[in-house]
Amino acid sequence: QVQLQESGPGLVPPSQTLSLTCTVSGGSINAGSYFWSWIRQPAGKEPEWIGRIDTFMRSTKNPSLASRVAISADTSKNQVFLKLSSVTAADTAVYFCAREEANLGSAFGLWGQGARVTVSS
Amino acid sequence: DIQMTQSPSSLSASVGDSVTITCRASQSISSFLSWSQQKPGKAPKLLIYSASFLQSGVPSRFSGGGSGTDFTLTISRLQPEDFGTYYCQQTYSTPYTFGQGTKLELK
């Protein structure tokens, strides 16, 4: 059974870079018709799609964040990475990784439990 | 970006009731619409994909409909575990976008 697990610092100072890792277990990130996405959700608000990476390691980003976002992956470690630079308090949120599945109409069929990140000094 | 608008924002209902949540897209998204349920402190859980297809393991009292710009999620015979927040999401084009959510509460 495939599982996703986010990890990274829970506290990031303003103007610094937020770095998170999504570790995929029980399956390969290279297998199947999948995209691996990062999604964040500020407290009490709807989720916001940050971007994704495909099995060819091509990334697509939300234009609202594109200048500050980098999404990459390490297939040997079965991990997907998110870096968000120049963070402010507005970047405080729970960050999720999720698997987008072509056979589900590109819906997100699998999510990690989420990593809470607070931007504060 | 495609804007997704859900209604109502909140809903109060009793066990055994049936409820319907609507979601409208700012432009046609064909059937690239999914519905998820979220409980406090948890990740969203996929219920319906491609507007009307039930995700594996989801009870049949959940059903979805619509295409183009107007969509519905209906929950029949509400159970205690159905209370939470429901989101629609479009995956027709990036950036993918979510509705603002509908909080379903116990009356």
PDB file of C-alpha atoms in Angstrom:
ATOM      1  CA  GLN A   1       0.000   0.000   0.000  1.00  0.00           C
ATOM      2  CA  VAL A   2       1.466   3.306  -1.103  1.00  0.00           C
ATOM      3  CA  GLN A   3       1.874   5.942   1.593  1.00  0.00           C
ATOM      4  CA  LEU A   4       3.087   9.533   1.553  1.00  0.00           C
ATOM      5  CA  GLN A   5       4.869  11.229   4.451  1.00  0.00           C
ATOM      6  CA  GLU A   6       5.834  14.904   4.617  1.00  0.00           C
ATOM      7  CA  SER A   7       8.772  16.021   6.741  1.00  0.00           C
ATOM      8  CA  GLY A   8      10.678  19.205   7.432  1.00  0.00           C
ATOM      9  CA  PRO A   9      11.118  22.049   9.904  1.00  0.00           C
ATOM     10  CA  GLY A  10       7.964  23.202  11.626  1.00  0.00           C
ATOM     11  CA  LEU A  11       9.278  26.742  12.135  1.00  0.00           C
ATOM     12  CA  VAL A  12      10.885  28.884   9.454  1.00  0.00           C
ATOM     13  CA  PRO A  13      12.105  32.469  10.024  1.00  0.00           C
ATOM     14  CA  PRO A  14      10.738  35.185   7.740  1.00  0.00           C
ATOM     15  CA  SER A  15      12.691  35.758   4.501  1.00  0.00           C
ATOM     16  CA  GLN A  16      14.234  32.283   4.709  1.00  0.00           C
ATOM     17  CA  THR A  17      13.566  29.216   2.558  1.00  0.00           C
ATOM     18  CA  LEU A  18      11.009  26.585   3.514  1.00  0.00           C
ATOM     19  CA  SER A  19      12.177  23.072   2.597  1.00  0.00           C
ATOM     20  CA  LEU A  20       9.958  20.012   2.782  1.00  0.00           C
ATOM     21  CA  THR A  21      10.368  16.376   1.756  1.00  0.00           C
ATOM     22  CA  CYS A  22       7.652  13.940   0.729  1.00  0.00           C
ATOM     23  CA  THR A  23       8.758  10.335   1.121  1.00  0.00           C
ATOM     24  CA  VAL A  24       6.789   7.781  -0.883  1.00  0.00           C
ATOM     25  CA  SER A  25       6.718   4.244   0.499  1.00  0.00           C
ATOM     26  CA  GLY A  26       5.171   1.088  -0.932  1.00  0.00           C
ATOM     27  CA  GLY A  27       5.601   2.158  -4.541  1.00  0.00           C
ATOM     28  CA  SER A  28       7.902   3.971  -6.945  1.00  0.00           C
ATOM     29  CA  ILE A  29       7.432   7.623  -7.899  1.00  0.00           C
ATOM     30  CA  ASN A  30       8.413   6.580 -11.432  1.00  0.00           C
ATOM     31  CA  ALA A  31       5.630   4.055 -11.789  1.00  0.00           C
ATOM     32  CA  GLY A  32       2.229   4.612 -13.334  1.00  0.00           C
ATOM     33  CA  SER A  33       0.442   7.673 -14.700  1.00  0.00           C
ATOM     34  CA  TYR A  34       0.995   9.894 -11.700  1.00  0.00           C
ATOM     35  CA  PHE A  35       1.919  13.450 -10.876  1.00  0.00           C
ATOM     36  CA  TRP A  36       3.230  14.316  -7.427  1.00  0.00           C
ATOM     37  CA  SER A  37       1.818  17.564  -6.111  1.00  0.00           C
ATOM     38  CA  TRP A  38       2.353  19.938  -3.227  1.00  0.00           C
ATOM     39  CA  ILE A  39      -0.737  21.564  -1.762  1.00  0.00           C
ATOM     40  CA  ARG A  40      -0.988  23.891   1.225  1.00  0.00           C
ATOM     41  CA  GLN A  41      -3.826  24.910   3.458  1.00  0.00           C
ATOM     42  CA  PRO A  42      -3.761  27.918   5.818  1.00  0.00           C
ATOM     43  CA  ALA A  43      -5.807  27.480   8.965  1.00  0.00           C
ATOM     44  CA  GLY A  44      -9.527  27.781   8.263  1.00  0.00           C
ATOM     45  CA  LYS A  45      -9.102  28.206   4.506  1.00  0.00           C
ATOM     46  CA  GLU A  46      -9.406  26.071   1.409  1.00  0.00           C
ATOM     47  CA  PRO A  47      -6.416  24.166   0.026  1.00  0.00           C
ATOM     48  CA  GLU A  48      -4.144  25.893  -2.498  1.00  0.00           C
ATOM     49  CA  TRP A  49      -2.313  23.920  -5.190  1.00  0.00           C
ATOM     50  CA  ILE A  50       1.392  24.858  -5.236  1.00  0.00           C
ATOM     51  CA  GLY A  51       2.658  22.713  -8.093  1.00  0.00           C
ATOM     52  CA  ARG A  52       3.611  19.223  -9.231  1.00  0.00           C
ATOM     53  CA  ILE A  53       6.301  17.069 -10.784  1.00  0.00           C
ATOM     54  CA  ASP A  54       5.780  14.229 -13.236  1.00  0.00           C
ATOM     55  CA  THR A  55       7.578  10.950 -13.804  1.00  0.00           C
ATOM     56  CA  PHE A  56       9.857  12.704 -16.321  1.00  0.00           C
ATOM     57  CA  MET A  57      10.854  15.167 -13.581  1.00  0.00           C
ATOM     58  CA  ARG A  58       9.086  18.076 -15.291  1.00  0.00           C
ATOM     59  CA  SER A  59       7.529  20.537 -12.871  1.00  0.00           C
ATOM     60  CA  THR A  60       4.472  22.759 -13.203  1.00  0.00           C
ATOM     61  CA  LYS A  61       3.901  25.568 -10.701  1.00  0.00           C
ATOM     62  CA  ASN A  62       1.078  27.818  -9.646  1.00  0.00           C
ATOM     63  CA  PRO A  63       1.876  31.168 -11.284  1.00  0.00           C
ATOM     64  CA  SER A  64       1.016  32.924  -8.010  1.00  0.00           C
ATOM     65  CA  LEU A  65       4.015  31.240  -6.361  1.00  0.00           C
ATOM     66  CA  ALA A  66       6.196  30.295  -9.331  1.00  0.00           C
ATOM     67  CA  SER A  67       8.924  32.876  -8.703  1.00  0.00           C
ATOM     68  CA  ARG A  68       9.547  31.437  -5.219  1.00  0.00           C
ATOM     69  CA  VAL A  69       8.871  27.710  -5.723  1.00  0.00           C
ATOM     70  CA  ALA A  70      11.112  24.830  -6.733  1.00  0.00           C
ATOM     71  CA  ILE A  71       9.834  21.261  -6.969  1.00  0.00           C
ATOM     72  CA  SER A  72      12.221  18.380  -7.561  1.00  0.00           C
ATOM     73  CA  ALA A  73      12.552  14.678  -6.887  1.00  0.00           C
ATOM     74  CA  ASP A  74      15.111  11.983  -6.172  1.00  0.00           C
ATOM     75  CA  THR A  75      13.954   8.737  -7.755  1.00  0.00           C
ATOM     76  CA  SER A  76      16.677   6.719  -6.007  1.00  0.00           C
ATOM     77  CA  LYS A  77      15.261   7.771  -2.638  1.00  0.00           C
ATOM     78  CA  ASN A  78      11.624   7.874  -3.774  1.00  0.00           C
ATOM     79  CA  GLN A  79      11.310  11.440  -2.498  1.00  0.00           C
ATOM     80  CA  VAL A  80       9.736  14.641  -3.773  1.00  0.00           C
ATOM     81  CA  PHE A  81      10.962  18.018  -2.559  1.00  0.00           C
ATOM     82  CA  LEU A  82       9.480  21.482  -2.124  1.00  0.00           C
ATOM     83  CA  LYS A  83      11.434  24.662  -1.639  1.00  0.00           C
ATOM     84  CA  LEU A  84       9.660  27.970  -1.091  1.00  0.00           C
ATOM     85  CA  SER A  85      11.927  30.987  -0.805  1.00  0.00           C
ATOM     86  CA  SER A  86      11.515  34.401   0.832  1.00  0.00           C
ATOM     87  CA  VAL A  87       8.742  33.228   3.117  1.00  0.00           C
ATOM     88  CA  THR A  88       6.430  35.526   5.040  1.00  0.00           C
ATOM     89  CA  ALA A  89       3.711  34.944   7.615  1.00  0.00           C
ATOM     90  CA  ALA A  90       1.296  34.412   4.720  1.00  0.00           C
ATOM     91  CA  ASP A  91       3.120  31.150   3.965  1.00  0.00           C
ATOM     92  CA  THR A  92       2.135  29.677   7.332  1.00  0.00           C
ATOM     93  CA  ALA A  93       0.041  26.610   6.546  1.00  0.00           C
ATOM     94  CA  VAL A  94      -0.204  22.848   6.598  1.00  0.00           C
ATOM     95  CA  TYR A  95       1.677  21.532   3.572  1.00  0.00           C
ATOM     96  CA  PHE A  96       0.512  18.306   1.945  1.00  0.00           C
ATOM     97  CA  CYS A  97       1.978  16.136  -0.754  1.00  0.00           C
ATOM     98  CA  ALA A  98      -0.554  14.294  -2.869  1.00  0.00           C
ATOM     99  CA  ARG A  99      -0.682  11.892  -5.810  1.00  0.00           C
ATOM    100  CA  GLU A 100      -2.598  13.027  -8.877  1.00  0.00           C
ATOM    101  CA  GLU A 101      -3.950  10.026 -10.794  1.00  0.00           C
ATOM    102  CA  ALA A 102      -4.789  10.073 -14.489  1.00  0.00           C
ATOM    103  CA  ASN A 103      -7.250   7.191 -14.111  1.00  0.00           C
ATOM    104  CA  LEU A 104      -9.201   9.291 -11.585  1.00  0.00           C
ATOM    105  CA  GLY A 105      -9.613  12.248 -13.914  1.00  0.00           C
ATOM    106  CA  SER A 106      -6.480  13.773 -12.413  1.00  0.00           C
ATOM    107  CA  ALA A 107      -8.035  13.802  -8.944  1.00  0.00           C
ATOM    108  CA  PHE A 108      -5.871  13.484  -5.861  1.00  0.00           C
ATOM    109  CA  GLY A 109      -6.453   9.910  -4.755  1.00  0.00           C
ATOM    110  CA  LEU A 110      -3.719   9.759  -2.126  1.00  0.00           C
ATOM    111  CA  TRP A 111      -2.529  12.366   0.378  1.00  0.00           C
ATOM    112  CA  GLY A 112       0.120  12.558   3.045  1.00  0.00           C
ATOM    113  CA  GLN A 113      -0.884  13.489   6.581  1.00  0.00           C
ATOM    114  CA  GLY A 114       0.497  17.011   6.182  1.00  0.00           C
ATOM    115  CA  ALA A 115       3.312  19.038   7.737  1.00  0.00           C
ATOM    116  CA  ARG A 116       2.473  22.137   9.727  1.00  0.00           C
ATOM    117  CA  VAL A 117       4.823  25.020   8.964  1.00  0.00           C
ATOM    118  CA  THR A 118       4.844  28.313  10.848  1.00  0.00           C
ATOM    119  CA  VAL A 119       6.743  31.317   9.550  1.00  0.00           C
ATOM    120  CA  SER A 120       7.925  33.297  12.538  1.00  0.00           C
ATOM    121  CA  SER A 121      11.073  34.639  14.114  1.00  0.00           C
TER     122      SER A 121
ATOM    123  CA  ASP B   1      -7.316  30.829 -12.960  1.00  0.00           C
ATOM    124  CA  ILE B   2     -10.613  28.958 -12.840  1.00  0.00           C
ATOM    125  CA  GLN B   3     -12.681  30.068  -9.857  1.00  0.00           C
ATOM    126  CA  MET B   4     -14.715  27.458  -7.977  1.00  0.00           C
ATOM    127  CA  THR B   5     -17.697  28.639  -5.953  1.00  0.00           C
ATOM    128  CA  GLN B   6     -19.451  26.328  -3.508  1.00  0.00           C
ATOM    129  CA  SER B   7     -22.785  26.785  -1.824  1.00  0.00           C
ATOM    130  CA  PRO B   8     -23.803  26.811   0.873  1.00  0.00           C
ATOM    131  CA  SER B   9     -20.764  27.716   2.973  1.00  0.00           C
ATOM    132  CA  SER B  10     -22.245  25.872   5.912  1.00  0.00           C
ATOM    133  CA  LEU B  11     -25.058  23.452   6.413  1.00  0.00           C
ATOM    134  CA  SER B  12     -26.756  21.999   9.450  1.00  0.00           C
ATOM    135  CA  ALA B  13     -28.474  18.623   9.160  1.00  0.00           C
ATOM    136  CA  SER B  14     -29.524  15.592  11.183  1.00  0.00           C
ATOM    137  CA  VAL B  15     -28.566  11.938  10.954  1.00  0.00           C
ATOM    138  CA  GLY B  16     -30.738  10.339   8.285  1.00  0.00           C
ATOM    139  CA  ASP B  17     -31.247  13.543   6.284  1.00  0.00           C
ATOM    140  CA  SER B  18     -30.195  14.012   2.682  1.00  0.00           C
ATOM    141  CA  VAL B  19     -28.188  17.086   1.673  1.00  0.00           C
ATOM    142  CA  THR B  20     -26.916  18.563  -1.580  1.00  0.00           C
ATOM    143  CA  ILE B  21     -23.893  20.821  -2.044  1.00  0.00           C
ATOM    144  CA  THR B  22     -23.348  22.718  -5.268  1.00  0.00           C
ATOM    145  CA  CYS B  23     -20.157  23.839  -6.981  1.00  0.00           C
ATOM    146  CA  ARG B  24     -19.914  26.229  -9.905  1.00  0.00           C
ATOM    147  CA  ALA B  25     -16.859  26.779 -12.086  1.00  0.00           C
ATOM    148  CA  SER B  26     -16.088  30.147 -13.682  1.00  0.00           C
ATOM    149  CA  GLN B  27     -15.651  28.400 -17.040  1.00  0.00           C
ATOM    150  CA  SER B  28     -16.366  24.970 -18.438  1.00  0.00           C
ATOM    151  CA  ILE B  29     -14.254  22.213 -16.902  1.00  0.00           C
ATOM    152  CA  SER B  30     -15.947  19.302 -18.665  1.00  0.00           C
ATOM    153  CA  SER B  31     -16.087  16.585 -15.979  1.00  0.00           C
ATOM    154  CA  PHE B  32     -12.746  17.319 -14.348  1.00  0.00           C
ATOM    155  CA  LEU B  33     -14.348  17.869 -10.966  1.00  0.00           C
ATOM    156  CA  SER B  34     -13.714  15.992  -7.751  1.00  0.00           C
ATOM    157  CA  TRP B  35     -15.193  16.147  -4.243  1.00  0.00           C
ATOM    158  CA  SER B  36     -13.280  15.569  -1.024  1.00  0.00           C
ATOM    159  CA  GLN B  37     -14.178  15.360   2.646  1.00  0.00           C
ATOM    160  CA  GLN B  38     -11.921  16.781   5.331  1.00  0.00           C
ATOM    161  CA  LYS B  39     -12.027  16.210   9.065  1.00  0.00           C
ATOM    162  CA  PRO B  40     -10.176  18.544  11.490  1.00  0.00           C
ATOM    163  CA  GLY B  41      -6.435  17.933  11.520  1.00  0.00           C
ATOM    164  CA  LYS B  42      -6.615  15.454   8.645  1.00  0.00           C
ATOM    165  CA  ALA B  43      -5.873  15.494   4.929  1.00  0.00           C
ATOM    166  CA  PRO B  44      -8.770  15.680   2.493  1.00  0.00           C
ATOM    167  CA  LYS B  45     -10.166  12.307   1.447  1.00  0.00           C
ATOM    168  CA  LEU B  46     -11.305  11.773  -2.136  1.00  0.00           C
ATOM    169  CA  LEU B  47     -14.987  10.842  -2.459  1.00  0.00           C
ATOM    170  CA  ILE B  48     -15.973  11.487  -6.083  1.00  0.00           C
ATOM    171  CA  TYR B  49     -13.840  11.920  -9.210  1.00  0.00           C
ATOM    172  CA  SER B  50     -14.683  12.856 -12.786  1.00  0.00           C
ATOM    173  CA  ALA B  51     -17.834  14.529 -11.430  1.00  0.00           C
ATOM    174  CA  SER B  52     -19.815  11.339 -10.817  1.00  0.00           C
ATOM    175  CA  PHE B  53     -17.547   8.364 -10.158  1.00  0.00           C
ATOM    176  CA  LEU B  54     -17.367   6.982  -6.640  1.00  0.00           C
ATOM    177  CA  GLN B  55     -13.852   6.453  -5.312  1.00  0.00           C
ATOM    178  CA  SER B  56     -13.138   2.907  -4.143  1.00  0.00           C
ATOM    179  CA  GLY B  57     -14.256   2.289  -0.581  1.00  0.00           C
ATOM    180  CA  VAL B  58     -16.577   5.290  -0.392  1.00  0.00           C
ATOM    181  CA  PRO B  59     -20.168   4.491   0.661  1.00  0.00           C
ATOM    182  CA  SER B  60     -22.809   4.561  -2.057  1.00  0.00           C
ATOM    183  CA  ARG B  61     -24.831   7.185  -0.164  1.00  0.00           C
ATOM    184  CA  PHE B  62     -22.425   9.694  -1.727  1.00  0.00           C
ATOM    185  CA  SER B  63     -23.200  10.666  -5.311  1.00  0.00           C
ATOM    186  CA  GLY B  64     -22.041  13.372  -7.682  1.00  0.00           C
ATOM    187  CA  GLY B  65     -23.419  14.913 -10.829  1.00  0.00           C
ATOM    188  CA  GLY B  66     -23.058  17.659 -13.370  1.00  0.00           C
ATOM    189  CA  SER B  67     -20.718  18.688 -16.148  1.00  0.00           C
ATOM    190  CA  GLY B  68     -19.478  21.900 -17.719  1.00  0.00           C
ATOM    191  CA  THR B  69     -19.810  24.537 -15.013  1.00  0.00           C
ATOM    192  CA  ASP B  70     -22.401  23.222 -12.540  1.00  0.00           C
ATOM    193  CA  PHE B  71     -21.921  20.276 -10.231  1.00  0.00           C
ATOM    194  CA  THR B  72     -23.565  18.692  -7.203  1.00  0.00           C
ATOM    195  CA  LEU B  73     -22.611  16.405  -4.343  1.00  0.00           C
ATOM    196  CA  THR B  74     -25.499  14.617  -2.664  1.00  0.00           C
ATOM    197  CA  ILE B  75     -25.233  12.704   0.577  1.00  0.00           C
ATOM    198  CA  SER B  76     -28.230  10.485   1.319  1.00  0.00           C
ATOM    199  CA  ARG B  77     -29.127   9.102   4.735  1.00  0.00           C
ATOM    200  CA  LEU B  78     -26.503  11.124   6.623  1.00  0.00           C
ATOM    201  CA  GLN B  79     -24.393   9.196   9.101  1.00  0.00           C
ATOM    202  CA  PRO B  80     -22.516  10.668  12.099  1.00  0.00           C
ATOM    203  CA  GLU B  81     -19.173  10.152  10.348  1.00  0.00           C
ATOM    204  CA  ASP B  82     -20.281  12.315   7.386  1.00  0.00           C
ATOM    205  CA  PHE B  83     -19.929  15.573   9.281  1.00  0.00           C
ATOM    206  CA  GLY B  84     -16.949  17.668   8.265  1.00  0.00           C
ATOM    207  CA  THR B  85     -15.931  20.047   5.500  1.00  0.00           C
ATOM    208  CA  TYR B  86     -16.441  19.258   1.828  1.00  0.00           C
ATOM    209  CA  TYR B  87     -14.402  20.736  -1.024  1.00  0.00           C
ATOM    210  CA  CYS B  88     -14.835  20.641  -4.766  1.00  0.00           C
ATOM    211  CA  GLN B  89     -11.733  20.856  -6.914  1.00  0.00           C
ATOM    212  CA  GLN B  90     -11.134  21.297 -10.629  1.00  0.00           C
ATOM    213  CA  THR B  91      -8.353  19.439 -12.417  1.00  0.00           C
ATOM    214  CA  TYR B  92      -9.236  20.647 -15.910  1.00  0.00           C
ATOM    215  CA  SER B  93      -6.314  23.054 -16.109  1.00  0.00           C
ATOM    216  CA  THR B  94      -3.460  24.231 -13.931  1.00  0.00           C
ATOM    217  CA  PRO B  95      -3.336  25.937 -11.554  1.00  0.00           C
ATOM    218  CA  TYR B  96      -5.795  23.503 -10.024  1.00  0.00           C
ATOM    219  CA  THR B  97      -8.253  25.278  -7.734  1.00  0.00           C
ATOM    220  CA  PHE B  98     -10.563  24.383  -4.876  1.00  0.00           C
ATOM    221  CA  GLY B  99     -13.905  25.697  -3.745  1.00  0.00           C
ATOM    222  CA  GLN B 100     -14.021  27.566  -0.458  1.00  0.00           C
ATOM    223  CA  GLY B 101     -15.576  24.580   1.300  1.00  0.00           C
ATOM    224  CA  THR B 102     -18.918  23.627   2.808  1.00  0.00           C
ATOM    225  CA  LYS B 103     -18.972  22.826   6.503  1.00  0.00           C
ATOM    226  CA  LEU B 104     -21.560  20.188   7.308  1.00  0.00           C
ATOM    227  CA  GLU B 105     -22.563  20.246  10.959  1.00  0.00           C
ATOM    228  CA  LEU B 106     -24.823  18.171  13.148  1.00  0.00           C
ATOM    229  CA  LYS B 107     -28.138  19.823  13.960  1.00  0.00           C
TER     230      LYS B 107
END
